[in-house]
Coordinates of C-alpha atoms and ligand atoms in Angstrom, one line a residue:
X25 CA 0.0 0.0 0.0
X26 CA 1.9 3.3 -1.3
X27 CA 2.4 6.2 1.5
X28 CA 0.2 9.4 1.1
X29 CA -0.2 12.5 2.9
X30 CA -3.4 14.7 4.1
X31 CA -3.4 17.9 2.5
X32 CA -6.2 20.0 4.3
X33 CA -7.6 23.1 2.4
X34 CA -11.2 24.5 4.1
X35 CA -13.3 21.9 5.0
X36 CA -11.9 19.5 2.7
X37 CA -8.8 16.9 2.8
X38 CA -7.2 15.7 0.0
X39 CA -5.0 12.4 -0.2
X40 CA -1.7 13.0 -1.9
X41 CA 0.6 10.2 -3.3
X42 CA 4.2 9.7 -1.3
X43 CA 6.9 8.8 -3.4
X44 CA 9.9 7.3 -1.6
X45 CA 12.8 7.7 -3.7
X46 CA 15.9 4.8 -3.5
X47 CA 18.0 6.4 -1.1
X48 CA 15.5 7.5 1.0
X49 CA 14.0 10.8 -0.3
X50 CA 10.7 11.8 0.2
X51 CA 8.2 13.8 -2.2
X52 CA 4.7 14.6 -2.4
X53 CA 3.7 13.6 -5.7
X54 CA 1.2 16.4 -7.5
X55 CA 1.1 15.6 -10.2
X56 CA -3.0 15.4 -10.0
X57 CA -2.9 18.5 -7.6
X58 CA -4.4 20.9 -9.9
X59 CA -7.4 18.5 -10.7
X60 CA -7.5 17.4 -7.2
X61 CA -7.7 20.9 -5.5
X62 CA -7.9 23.5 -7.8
X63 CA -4.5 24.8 -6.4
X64 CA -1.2 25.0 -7.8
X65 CA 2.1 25.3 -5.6
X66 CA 4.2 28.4 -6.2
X67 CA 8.5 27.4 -5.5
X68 CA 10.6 30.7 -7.0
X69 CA 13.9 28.5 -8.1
X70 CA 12.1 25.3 -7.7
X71 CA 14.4 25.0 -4.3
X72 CA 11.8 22.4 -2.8
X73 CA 10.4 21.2 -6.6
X74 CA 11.6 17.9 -8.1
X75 CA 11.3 17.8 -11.9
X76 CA 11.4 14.0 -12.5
X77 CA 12.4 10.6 -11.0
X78 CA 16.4 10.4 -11.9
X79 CA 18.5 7.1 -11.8
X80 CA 21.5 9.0 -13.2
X81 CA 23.3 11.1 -9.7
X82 CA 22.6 10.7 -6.1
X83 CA 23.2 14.1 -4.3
X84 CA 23.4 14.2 -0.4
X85 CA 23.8 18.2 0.4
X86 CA 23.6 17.7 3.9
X87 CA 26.3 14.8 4.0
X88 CA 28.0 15.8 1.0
X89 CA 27.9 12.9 -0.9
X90 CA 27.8 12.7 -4.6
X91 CA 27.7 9.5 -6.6
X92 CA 27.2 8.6 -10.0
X93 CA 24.8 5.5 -11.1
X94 CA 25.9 4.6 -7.2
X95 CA 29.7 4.9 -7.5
X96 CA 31.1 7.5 -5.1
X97 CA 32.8 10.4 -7.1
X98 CA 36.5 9.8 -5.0
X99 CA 36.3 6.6 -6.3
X100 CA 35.5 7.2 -9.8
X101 CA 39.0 9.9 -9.8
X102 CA 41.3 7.5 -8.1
X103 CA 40.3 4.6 -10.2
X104 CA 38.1 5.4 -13.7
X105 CA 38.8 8.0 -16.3
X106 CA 36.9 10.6 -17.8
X107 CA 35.6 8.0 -21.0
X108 CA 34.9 5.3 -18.8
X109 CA 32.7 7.8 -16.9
X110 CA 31.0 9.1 -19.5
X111 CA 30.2 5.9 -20.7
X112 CA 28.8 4.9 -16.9
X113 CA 26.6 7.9 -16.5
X114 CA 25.3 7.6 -20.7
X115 CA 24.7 3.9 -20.4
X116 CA 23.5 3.3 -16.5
X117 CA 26.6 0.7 -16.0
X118 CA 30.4 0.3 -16.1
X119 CA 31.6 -0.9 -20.1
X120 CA 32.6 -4.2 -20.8
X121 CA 36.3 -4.0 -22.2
X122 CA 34.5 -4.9 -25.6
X123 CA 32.2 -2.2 -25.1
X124 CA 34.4 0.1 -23.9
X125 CA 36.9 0.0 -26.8
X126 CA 33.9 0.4 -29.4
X127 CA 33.1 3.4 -27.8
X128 CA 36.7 5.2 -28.0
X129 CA 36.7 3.7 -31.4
X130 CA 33.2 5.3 -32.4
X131 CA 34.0 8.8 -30.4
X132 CA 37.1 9.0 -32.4
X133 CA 35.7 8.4 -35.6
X134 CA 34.3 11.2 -34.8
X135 CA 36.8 14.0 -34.2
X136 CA 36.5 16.0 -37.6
X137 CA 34.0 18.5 -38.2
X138 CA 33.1 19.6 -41.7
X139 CA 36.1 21.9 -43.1
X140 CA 33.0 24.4 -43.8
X141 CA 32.9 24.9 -40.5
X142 CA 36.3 26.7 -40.0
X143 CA 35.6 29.9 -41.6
X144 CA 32.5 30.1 -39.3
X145 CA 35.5 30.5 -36.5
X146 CA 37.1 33.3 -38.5
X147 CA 34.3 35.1 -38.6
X148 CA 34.2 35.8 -34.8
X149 CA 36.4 38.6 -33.6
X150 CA 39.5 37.6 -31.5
X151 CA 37.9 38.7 -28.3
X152 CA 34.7 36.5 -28.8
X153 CA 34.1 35.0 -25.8
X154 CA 34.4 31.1 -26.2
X155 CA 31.3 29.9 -24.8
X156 CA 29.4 32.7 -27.4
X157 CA 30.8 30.2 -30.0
X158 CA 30.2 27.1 -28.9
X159 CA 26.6 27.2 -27.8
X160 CA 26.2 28.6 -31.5
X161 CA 29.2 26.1 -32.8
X162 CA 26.9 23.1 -31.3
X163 CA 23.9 24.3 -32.6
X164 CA 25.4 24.4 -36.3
X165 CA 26.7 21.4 -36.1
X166 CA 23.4 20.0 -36.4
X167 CA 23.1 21.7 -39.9
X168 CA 25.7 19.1 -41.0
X169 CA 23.9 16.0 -39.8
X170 CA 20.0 16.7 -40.7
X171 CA 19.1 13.2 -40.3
X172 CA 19.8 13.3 -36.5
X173 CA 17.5 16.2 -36.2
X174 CA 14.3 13.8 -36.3
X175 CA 12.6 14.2 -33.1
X176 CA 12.1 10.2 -32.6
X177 CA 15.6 9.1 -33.6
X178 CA 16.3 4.8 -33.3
X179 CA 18.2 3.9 -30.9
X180 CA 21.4 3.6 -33.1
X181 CA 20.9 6.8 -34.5
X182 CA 20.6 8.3 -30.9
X183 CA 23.8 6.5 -30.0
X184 CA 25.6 7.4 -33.2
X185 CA 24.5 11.5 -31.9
X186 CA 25.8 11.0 -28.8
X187 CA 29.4 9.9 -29.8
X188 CA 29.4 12.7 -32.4
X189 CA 28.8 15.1 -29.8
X190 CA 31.0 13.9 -27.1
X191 CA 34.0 13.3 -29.9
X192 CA 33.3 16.8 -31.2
X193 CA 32.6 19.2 -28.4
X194 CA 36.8 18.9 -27.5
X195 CA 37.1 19.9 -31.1
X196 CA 35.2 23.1 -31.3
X197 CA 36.4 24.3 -27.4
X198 CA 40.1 23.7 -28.7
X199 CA 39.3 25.6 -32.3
X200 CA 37.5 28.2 -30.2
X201 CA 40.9 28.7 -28.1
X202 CA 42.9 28.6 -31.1
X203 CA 40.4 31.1 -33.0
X204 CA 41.3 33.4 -29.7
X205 CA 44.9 33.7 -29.5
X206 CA 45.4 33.5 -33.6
X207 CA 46.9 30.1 -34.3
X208 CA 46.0 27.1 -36.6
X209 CA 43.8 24.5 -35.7
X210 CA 45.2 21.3 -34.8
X211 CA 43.6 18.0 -35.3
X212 CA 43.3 15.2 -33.2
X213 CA 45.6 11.9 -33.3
X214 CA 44.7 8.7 -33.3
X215 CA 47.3 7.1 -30.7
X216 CA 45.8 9.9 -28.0
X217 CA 43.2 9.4 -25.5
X218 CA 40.2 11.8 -25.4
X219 CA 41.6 13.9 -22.8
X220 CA 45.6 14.0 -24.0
X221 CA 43.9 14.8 -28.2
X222 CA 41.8 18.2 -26.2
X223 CA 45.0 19.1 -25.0
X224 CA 47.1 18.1 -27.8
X225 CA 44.8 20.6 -30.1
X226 CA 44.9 23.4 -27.2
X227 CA 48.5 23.5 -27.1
X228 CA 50.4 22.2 -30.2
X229 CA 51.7 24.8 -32.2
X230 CA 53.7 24.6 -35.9
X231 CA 57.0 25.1 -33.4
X232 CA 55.9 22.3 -30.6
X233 CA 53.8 19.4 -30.5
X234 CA 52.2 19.3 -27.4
X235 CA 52.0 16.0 -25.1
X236 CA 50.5 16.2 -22.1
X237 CA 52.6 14.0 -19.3
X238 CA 50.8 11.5 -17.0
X239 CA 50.2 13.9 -13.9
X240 CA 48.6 16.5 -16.2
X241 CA 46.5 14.2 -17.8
X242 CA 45.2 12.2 -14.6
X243 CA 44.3 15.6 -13.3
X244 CA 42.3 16.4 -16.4
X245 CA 40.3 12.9 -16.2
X246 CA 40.1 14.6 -12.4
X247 CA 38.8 17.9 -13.5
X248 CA 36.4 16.4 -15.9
X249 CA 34.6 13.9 -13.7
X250 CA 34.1 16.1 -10.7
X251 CA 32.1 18.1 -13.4
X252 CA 30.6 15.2 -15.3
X253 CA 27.0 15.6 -13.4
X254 CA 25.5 17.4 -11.0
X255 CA 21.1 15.8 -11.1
X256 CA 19.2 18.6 -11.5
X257 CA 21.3 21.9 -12.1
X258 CA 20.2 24.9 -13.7
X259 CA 22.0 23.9 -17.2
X260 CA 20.8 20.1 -16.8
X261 CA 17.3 21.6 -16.0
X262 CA 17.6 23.7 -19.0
X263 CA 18.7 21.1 -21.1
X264 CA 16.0 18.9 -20.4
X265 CA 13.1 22.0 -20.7
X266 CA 14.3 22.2 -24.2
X267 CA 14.7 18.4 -25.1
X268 CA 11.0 18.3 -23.4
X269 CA 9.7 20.0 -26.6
X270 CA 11.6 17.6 -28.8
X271 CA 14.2 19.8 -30.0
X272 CA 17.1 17.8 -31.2
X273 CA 20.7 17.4 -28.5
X274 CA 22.2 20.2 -30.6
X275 CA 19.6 22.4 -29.9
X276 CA 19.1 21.2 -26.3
X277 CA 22.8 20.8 -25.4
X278 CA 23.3 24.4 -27.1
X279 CA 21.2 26.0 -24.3
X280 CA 22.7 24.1 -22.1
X281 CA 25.8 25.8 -22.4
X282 CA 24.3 29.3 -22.0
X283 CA 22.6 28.5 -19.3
X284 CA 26.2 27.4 -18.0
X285 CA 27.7 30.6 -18.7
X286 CA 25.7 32.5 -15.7
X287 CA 28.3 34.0 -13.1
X288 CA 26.0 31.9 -10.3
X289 CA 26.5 28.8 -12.7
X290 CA 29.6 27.2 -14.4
X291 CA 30.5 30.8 -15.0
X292 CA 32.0 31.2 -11.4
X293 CA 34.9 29.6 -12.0
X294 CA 36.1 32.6 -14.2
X295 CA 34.4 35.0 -11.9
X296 CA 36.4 33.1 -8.4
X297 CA 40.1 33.7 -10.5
X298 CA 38.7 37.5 -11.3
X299 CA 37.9 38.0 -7.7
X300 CA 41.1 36.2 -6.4
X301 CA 43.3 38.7 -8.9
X302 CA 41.1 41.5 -7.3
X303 CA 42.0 40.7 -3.9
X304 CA 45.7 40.2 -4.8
X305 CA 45.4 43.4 -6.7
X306 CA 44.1 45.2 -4.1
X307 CA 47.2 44.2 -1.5
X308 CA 46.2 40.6 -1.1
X309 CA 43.8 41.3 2.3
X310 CA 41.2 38.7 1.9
X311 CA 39.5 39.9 5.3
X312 CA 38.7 42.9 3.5
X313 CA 36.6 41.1 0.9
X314 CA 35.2 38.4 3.7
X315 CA 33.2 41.3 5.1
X316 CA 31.9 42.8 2.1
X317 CA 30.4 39.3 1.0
X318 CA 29.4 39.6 4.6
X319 CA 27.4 43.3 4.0
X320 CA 24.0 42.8 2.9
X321 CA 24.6 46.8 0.8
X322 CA 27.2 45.2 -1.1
X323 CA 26.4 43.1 -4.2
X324 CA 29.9 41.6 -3.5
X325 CA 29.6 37.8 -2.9
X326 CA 32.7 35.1 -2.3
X327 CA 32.3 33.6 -5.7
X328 CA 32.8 30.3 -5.5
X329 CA 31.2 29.6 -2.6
X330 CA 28.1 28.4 -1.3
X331 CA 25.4 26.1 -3.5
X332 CA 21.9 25.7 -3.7
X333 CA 22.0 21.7 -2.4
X334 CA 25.5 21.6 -0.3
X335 CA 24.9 22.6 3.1
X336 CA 28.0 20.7 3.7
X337 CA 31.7 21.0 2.0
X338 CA 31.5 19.8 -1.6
X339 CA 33.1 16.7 -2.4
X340 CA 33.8 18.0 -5.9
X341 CA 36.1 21.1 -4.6
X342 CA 37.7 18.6 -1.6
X343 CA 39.2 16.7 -4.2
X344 CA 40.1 19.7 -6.6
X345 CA 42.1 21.3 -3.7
X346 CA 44.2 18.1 -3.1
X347 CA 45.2 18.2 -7.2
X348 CA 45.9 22.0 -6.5
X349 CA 48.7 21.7 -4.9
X350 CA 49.8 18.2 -6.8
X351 CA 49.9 20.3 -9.8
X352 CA 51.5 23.4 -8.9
X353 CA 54.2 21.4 -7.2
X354 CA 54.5 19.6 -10.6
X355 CA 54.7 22.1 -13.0
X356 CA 56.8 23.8 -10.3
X357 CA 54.3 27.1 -10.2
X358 CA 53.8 29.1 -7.2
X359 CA 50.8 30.8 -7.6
X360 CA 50.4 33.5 -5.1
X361 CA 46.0 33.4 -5.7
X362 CA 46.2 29.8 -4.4
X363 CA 47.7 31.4 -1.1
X364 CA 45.0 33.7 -1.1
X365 CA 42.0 31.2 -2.0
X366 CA 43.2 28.8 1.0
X367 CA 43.6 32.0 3.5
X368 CA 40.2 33.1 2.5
X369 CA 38.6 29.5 2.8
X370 CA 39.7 29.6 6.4
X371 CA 39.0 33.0 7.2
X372 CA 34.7 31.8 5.6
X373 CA 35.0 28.4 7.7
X374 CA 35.8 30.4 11.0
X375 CA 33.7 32.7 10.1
X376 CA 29.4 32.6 11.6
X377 CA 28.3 34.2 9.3
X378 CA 29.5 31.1 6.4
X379 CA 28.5 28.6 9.3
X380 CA 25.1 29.6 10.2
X381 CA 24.5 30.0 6.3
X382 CA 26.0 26.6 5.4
X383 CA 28.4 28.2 2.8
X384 CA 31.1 26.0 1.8
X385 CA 33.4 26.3 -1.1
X386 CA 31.7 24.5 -3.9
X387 CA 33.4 22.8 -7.3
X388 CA 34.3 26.7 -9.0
X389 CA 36.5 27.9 -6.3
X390 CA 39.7 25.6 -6.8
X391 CA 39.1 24.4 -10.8
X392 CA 40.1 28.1 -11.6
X393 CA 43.4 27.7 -10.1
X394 CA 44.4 24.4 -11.5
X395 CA 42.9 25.0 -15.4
X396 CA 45.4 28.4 -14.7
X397 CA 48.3 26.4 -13.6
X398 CA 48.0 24.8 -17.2
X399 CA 47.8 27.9 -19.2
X400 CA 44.3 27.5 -19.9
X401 CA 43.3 31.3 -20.2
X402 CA 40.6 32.3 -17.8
X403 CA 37.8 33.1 -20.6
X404 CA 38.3 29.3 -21.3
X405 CA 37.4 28.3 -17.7
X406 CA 34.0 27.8 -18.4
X407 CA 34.4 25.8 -21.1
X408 CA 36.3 23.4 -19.5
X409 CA 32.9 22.9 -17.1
X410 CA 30.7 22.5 -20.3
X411 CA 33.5 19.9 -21.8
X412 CA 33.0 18.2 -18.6
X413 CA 29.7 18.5 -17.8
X414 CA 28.9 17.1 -21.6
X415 CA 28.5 13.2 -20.9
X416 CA 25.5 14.6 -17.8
X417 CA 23.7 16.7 -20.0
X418 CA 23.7 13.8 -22.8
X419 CA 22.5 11.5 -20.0
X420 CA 20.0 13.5 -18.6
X421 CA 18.6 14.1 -22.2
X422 CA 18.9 10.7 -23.0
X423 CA 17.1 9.7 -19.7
X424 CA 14.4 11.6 -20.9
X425 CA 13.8 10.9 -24.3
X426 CA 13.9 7.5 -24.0
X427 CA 10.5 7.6 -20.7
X428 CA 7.4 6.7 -22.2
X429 CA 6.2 9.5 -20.6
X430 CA 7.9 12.1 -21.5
X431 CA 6.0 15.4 -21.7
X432 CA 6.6 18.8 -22.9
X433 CA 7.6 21.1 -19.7
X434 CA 4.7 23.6 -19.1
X435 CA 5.2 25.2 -15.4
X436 CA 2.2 27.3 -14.5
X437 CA 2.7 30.8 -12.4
X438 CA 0.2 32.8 -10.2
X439 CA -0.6 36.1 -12.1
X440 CA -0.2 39.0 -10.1
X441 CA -0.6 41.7 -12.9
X442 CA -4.0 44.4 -13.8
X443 CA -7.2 42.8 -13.8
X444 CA -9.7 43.5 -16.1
X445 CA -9.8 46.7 -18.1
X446 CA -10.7 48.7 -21.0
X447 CA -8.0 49.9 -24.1
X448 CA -7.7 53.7 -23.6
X449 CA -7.0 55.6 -27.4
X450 CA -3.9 57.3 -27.1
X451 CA -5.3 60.6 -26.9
X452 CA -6.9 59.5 -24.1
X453 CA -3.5 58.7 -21.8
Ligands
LIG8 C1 27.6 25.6 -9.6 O1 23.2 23.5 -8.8 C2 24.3 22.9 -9.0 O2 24.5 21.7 -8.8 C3 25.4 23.8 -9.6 C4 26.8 23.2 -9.7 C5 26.9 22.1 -10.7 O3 27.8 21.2 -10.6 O4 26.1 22.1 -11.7 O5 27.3 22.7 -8.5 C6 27.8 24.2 -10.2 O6 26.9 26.4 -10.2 C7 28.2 25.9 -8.2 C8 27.8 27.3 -7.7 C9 28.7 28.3 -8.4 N1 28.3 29.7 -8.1 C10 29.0 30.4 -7.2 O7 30.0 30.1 -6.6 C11 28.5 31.9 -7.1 C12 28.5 32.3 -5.6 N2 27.4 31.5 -4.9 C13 26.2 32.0 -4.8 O8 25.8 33.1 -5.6 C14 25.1 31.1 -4.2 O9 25.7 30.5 -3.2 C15 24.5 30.1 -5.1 C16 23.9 30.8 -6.4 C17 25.4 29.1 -5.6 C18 23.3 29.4 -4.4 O10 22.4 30.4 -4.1 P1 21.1 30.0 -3.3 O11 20.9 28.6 -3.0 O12 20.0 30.7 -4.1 O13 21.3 30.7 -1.9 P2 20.9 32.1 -1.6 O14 21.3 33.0 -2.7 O15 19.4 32.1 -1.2 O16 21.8 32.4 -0.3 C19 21.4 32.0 1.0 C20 22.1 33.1 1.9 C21 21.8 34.5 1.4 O17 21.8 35.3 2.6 P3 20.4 35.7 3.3 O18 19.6 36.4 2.2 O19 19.8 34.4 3.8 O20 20.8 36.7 4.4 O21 23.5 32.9 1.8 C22 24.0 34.1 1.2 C23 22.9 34.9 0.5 O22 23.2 36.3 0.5 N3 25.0 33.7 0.2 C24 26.2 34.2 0.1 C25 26.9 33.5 -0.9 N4 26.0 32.5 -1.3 C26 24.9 32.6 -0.6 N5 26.8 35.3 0.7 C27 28.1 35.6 0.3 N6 28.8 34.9 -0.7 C28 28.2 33.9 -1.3 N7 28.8 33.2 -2.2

């Protein structure tokens, strides 16, 4: 017998259905609320509103767990890399070795994108922000492959658009970079692994072919997991609002990325290096900048920190913070902003007002620091999330697609606007 609750409204009581998720969580399910009681609920930021049953991440923001398809995240970086993960959180389950080397095999298939493409690049000025041309970049791409823009794709043909996508995103980030800082594109190789070919075409140059060693490339796979899903965030949410509607994974994954962008979104992690070369700019005193996030007349905040579901530290920035200093010992760089990111992560975690408000630093406030420590340049940070966050978005939109029953998105709202009233002529105002 399933579990509801009494909803009292007036003299009337209505039963609603519990549903109890697998690790516990509970929701009212109203899905039948509106015929039931005439009433809607109202959640700005849908804090308390789930959008659909998910088998994909587990999120724990009290605890600060975070597992994907059940596998804790610090076990996925110590043992799996970034492919392997993909492949878990696209496919619900670990590959076979057979499967596994198909699916490097079909992704690289896939690492050219039509030479047309190229002069769209040179068309953007130099200081075109990258993640202006790759939401538009993924977009197009769908104008070169018009049979994977039917709305109720086979199975293969879904798969085939998947490993398209995931091969091809690395390519269009890299040309984006390369577009940036005037140099030729580089194409991928086939004796490279996904990560080691992104880099390879980031930093190879007619004077130097570019290699990344093991250290730097482990920390990538790191990087790129940590960001590989995160359930229901605002560019997943978006991702699947769009792919609601039927719009093809180009179209969906495209506003994706912008939703990314945001400064409150994947975009911190360019705004937490900014605000880091601020402090240091302005004499390095972090206690300074701790009060201002502090002053409700300041629009100031500690970028970087705090998160809508972590009320406890994130396991995604934990483990970034560890590779921070592995890779600056490494590469032998002493970066003075890592000094002051750890002095003003101590300075928040002794400080009441960051523990009565649960803010912790979240996944954006050490990534900066190590993508820098490679030479990625700051307007590329975000980027890097959307590279990373890729295989989750594809998941989540796959997830979707493939429920029986699927619907198009339609949230209502409570109009608060003019009632009734006559149109008054011009003359008349
Ligand atoms: C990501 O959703 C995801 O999963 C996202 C993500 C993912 O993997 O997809 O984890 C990636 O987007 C991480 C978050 C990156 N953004 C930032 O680091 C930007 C700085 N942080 C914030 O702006 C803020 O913490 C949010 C946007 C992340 C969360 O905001 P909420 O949940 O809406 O919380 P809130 O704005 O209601 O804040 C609650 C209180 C407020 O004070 P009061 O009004 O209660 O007095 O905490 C304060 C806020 O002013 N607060 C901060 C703060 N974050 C919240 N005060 C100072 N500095 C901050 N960073």
């Amino acid at each position: 017998m399933s579990k509801t609750a009494t909803l009292q409204i007036d003299d009337a009581s209505f039963e609603i259905p519990v549903i109890v998720g697998s690790e516990g969580e509970k929701a009212l399910d109203i899905t039948r609320l509106r015929q039931q009681t005439g009433y809607i609920t109202l959640d700005s930021g849908y804090g308390n509103t789930g959008a659909c049953l998910s088998s994909i991440t587990y999120i724990d923001g009290d605890a600060g767990i975070l597992r994907y398809r059940g596998i804790d995240i610090a076990e996925l970086c110590e043992k799996s890399t970034f492919m392997e993960v993909s492949y878990l959180l696209i496919y619900g389950h670990l590959p076979t070795a057979e499967q596994f080397l198909h699916f490097k095999e079909r992704v690289h298939h896939h690492s050219l994108i039509h030479e047309d493409m190229k002069s769209f690049f040179t068309s953007y000025p130099g200081h075109a922000h990258p993640m202006a041309i790759l939401s538009a970049m993924v977009c197009s791409l769908s104008v070169y492959h018009p049979k994977l823009l039917e709305p109720d794709q086979s199975p293969e043909d879904r798969d085939e658009t998947v490993t398209r996508l995931l091969s091809k995103l690395r390519v269009l980030a890299a040309f984006a970079y390369k577009r940036s800082v005037g140099e030729a594109f580089v194409y991928t190789k086939p004796e490279l692994d996904y990560l080691s070919n992104f880099l390879h075409m980031m930093f190879t140059t007619p004077m130097n072919e570019y290699f990344p060693d093991e250290l730097i490339r482990k920390t990538l796979d790191v990087l790129f997991i940590v960001h590989a899903d995160h359930e229901q965030n605002c560019s997943t949410s978006t991702v699947r609002m769009v792919g609601s509607s039927k719009a093809n994974l180009f179209a969906s994954l495209s506003a994706g990325i912008c939703a990314l962008w945001g400064p409150l979104h994947g975009g911190a992690n360019q705004a937490v290096i900014e605000m880091l070369e601020a402090i240091q700019a302005d004499g390095g005193n972090h206690k300074k900048y701790i009060e201002l996030a502090k002053d409700k007349s300041s629009p100031f905040r500690l970028m970087g920190f705090g998160h809508r579901v972590y009320r406890n530290y994130d396991p995604r920035a934990q483990l970034l913070k560890t590779y921070c200093d592995k890779v600056l010992t490494h590469l032998g760089v002493s970066d003075p902003i890592l000094d002051i990111a750890k002095a003003l992560e101590e300075a928040a975690l002794s400080d009441n007002y960051f523990v009565e408000k649960k803010l912790y630093p979240n996944v954006d406030f050490y990534s900066g620091i190590i993508y820098r420590a490679l030479n990625i340049p700051t307007n590329m940070f975000t980027v890097m999330f959307a590279l990373g966050r890729l295989p989750g978005w594809i998941a989540h939109w796959k997830e979707m697609i493939e429920d029986p029953g699927m619907k198009i998105a339609r949230p209502r709202q409570i109009y608060t606007g003019e009632t009734l009233q006559a149109y008054t002529p011009i003359e008349e105002r």
